[in-house]
Amino acid sequence: MRVYLDESYDHDHSYFILGALFDPPSSTIHEDFVAAKRQLGYVDPGGESREIKYSTTRSHYHFKVASRAVDCFRSSPSWFRAIVIGQRPQAAFDLNYFGNRSEPKAMKEARAYKKFTEMLLSNNTSNMTNSVLLTGRMTRCRGDAFLSLITDLFGRAGAGFSGSTAPIFRHVQEVDTAREQFHVGQIGDILQGVILDELLPTKNRYKQKIREYVKQELAIPSLARAYWDSVPL
């Protein structure tokens, strides 16, 4: 199993989204996604497939590539999970829970990031062993410290959340999802982006189109909190 972990947030940091795409060994999502990009001519001069991100979806061509990413996800055995944290006062999230009022905001954000990562992974990896965790670039905390913490919690047999005989993750690494071998992480970025767009709708019509395409193709009536609160666990 490969797990691609990443983060998203809007310009004003009103919301912070932590997402994880779980890609089982039987999946061909990577091969399918790269093939789809090449079929659409979405390649660089060297023949490598180019990066697509929700934030850079600004044309019909970008929409076509992003929609193919959704198609590849829908057709695969992969699944996606996310945690949405509202950071506006009305969102009832108090960053001071993660430290003293006198401490720097960045320090409290790093603690929150680590805690929510722990929650997301621990609730979705209970039956996994010897998997691989690939994270996007760390912006909320020091990357090496974060990877060390995750390794302590999930990467050592008999410690943290791992069982006594095998770790949940045998390898934890920060990667650049712009590199072709890690392009599956871009699909997670698009799925996080449309969640954010449902919370804070954009005026960009191509982003609106990909948001509606995700809801249509994945048969999800809404990406807003009210809908998810109504879904039985």
mmCIF file of C-alpha atoms in Angstrom, residues 13 15 23 35 40 57 67 90-91 98 101 103 114 142 148 152 155 164 180 185 192 201 204-205 208 233:
data_model
loop_
_atom_site.group_PDB
_atom_site.id
_atom_site.type_symbol
_atom_site.label_atom_id
_atom_site.label_comp_id
_atom_site.label_asym_id
_atom_site.label_seq_id
_atom_site.Cartn_x
_atom_site.Cartn_y
_atom_site.Cartn_z
ATOM 1 C CA HIS A 13 -5.982 30.314 5.762
ATOM 2 C CA TYR A 15 -9.626 26.411 6.242
ATOM 3 C CA ASP A 23 -3.340 3.295 -3.207
ATOM 4 C CA ALA A 35 -1.079 7.365 -19.853
ATOM 5 C CA LEU A 40 -3.918 14.430 -23.991
ATOM 6 C CA THR A 57 -6.609 24.707 -13.205
ATOM 7 C CA SER A 67 -11.158 15.397 -15.027
ATOM 8 C CA GLN A 90 -16.851 31.191 13.728
ATOM 9 C CA ALA A 91 -15.458 27.758 12.870
ATOM 10 C CA PHE A 98 -2.247 23.371 21.041
ATOM 11 C CA ARG A 101 -1.292 32.122 24.069
ATOM 12 C CA GLU A 103 3.739 30.907 22.070
ATOM 13 C CA LYS A 114 0.984 16.638 13.704
ATOM 14 C CA ARG A 142 9.808 21.262 10.101
ATOM 15 C CA SER A 148 10.633 11.445 12.552
ATOM 16 C CA ASP A 152 7.968 6.795 15.713
ATOM 17 C CA GLY A 155 7.014 3.017 11.453
ATOM 18 C CA SER A 164 4.132 -6.220 17.514
ATOM 19 C CA GLU A 180 6.330 11.671 -12.629
ATOM 20 C CA GLY A 185 -0.287 12.651 -5.229
ATOM 21 C CA GLN A 192 -8.685 18.333 -1.568
ATOM 22 C CA PRO A 201 -16.496 28.878 -3.801
ATOM 23 C CA ASN A 204 -12.781 30.413 -11.561
ATOM 24 C CA ARG A 205 -15.214 28.529 -13.803
ATOM 25 C CA GLN A 208 -16.091 25.120 -10.479
ATOM 26 C CA LEU A 233 -20.605 6.184 10.229
#
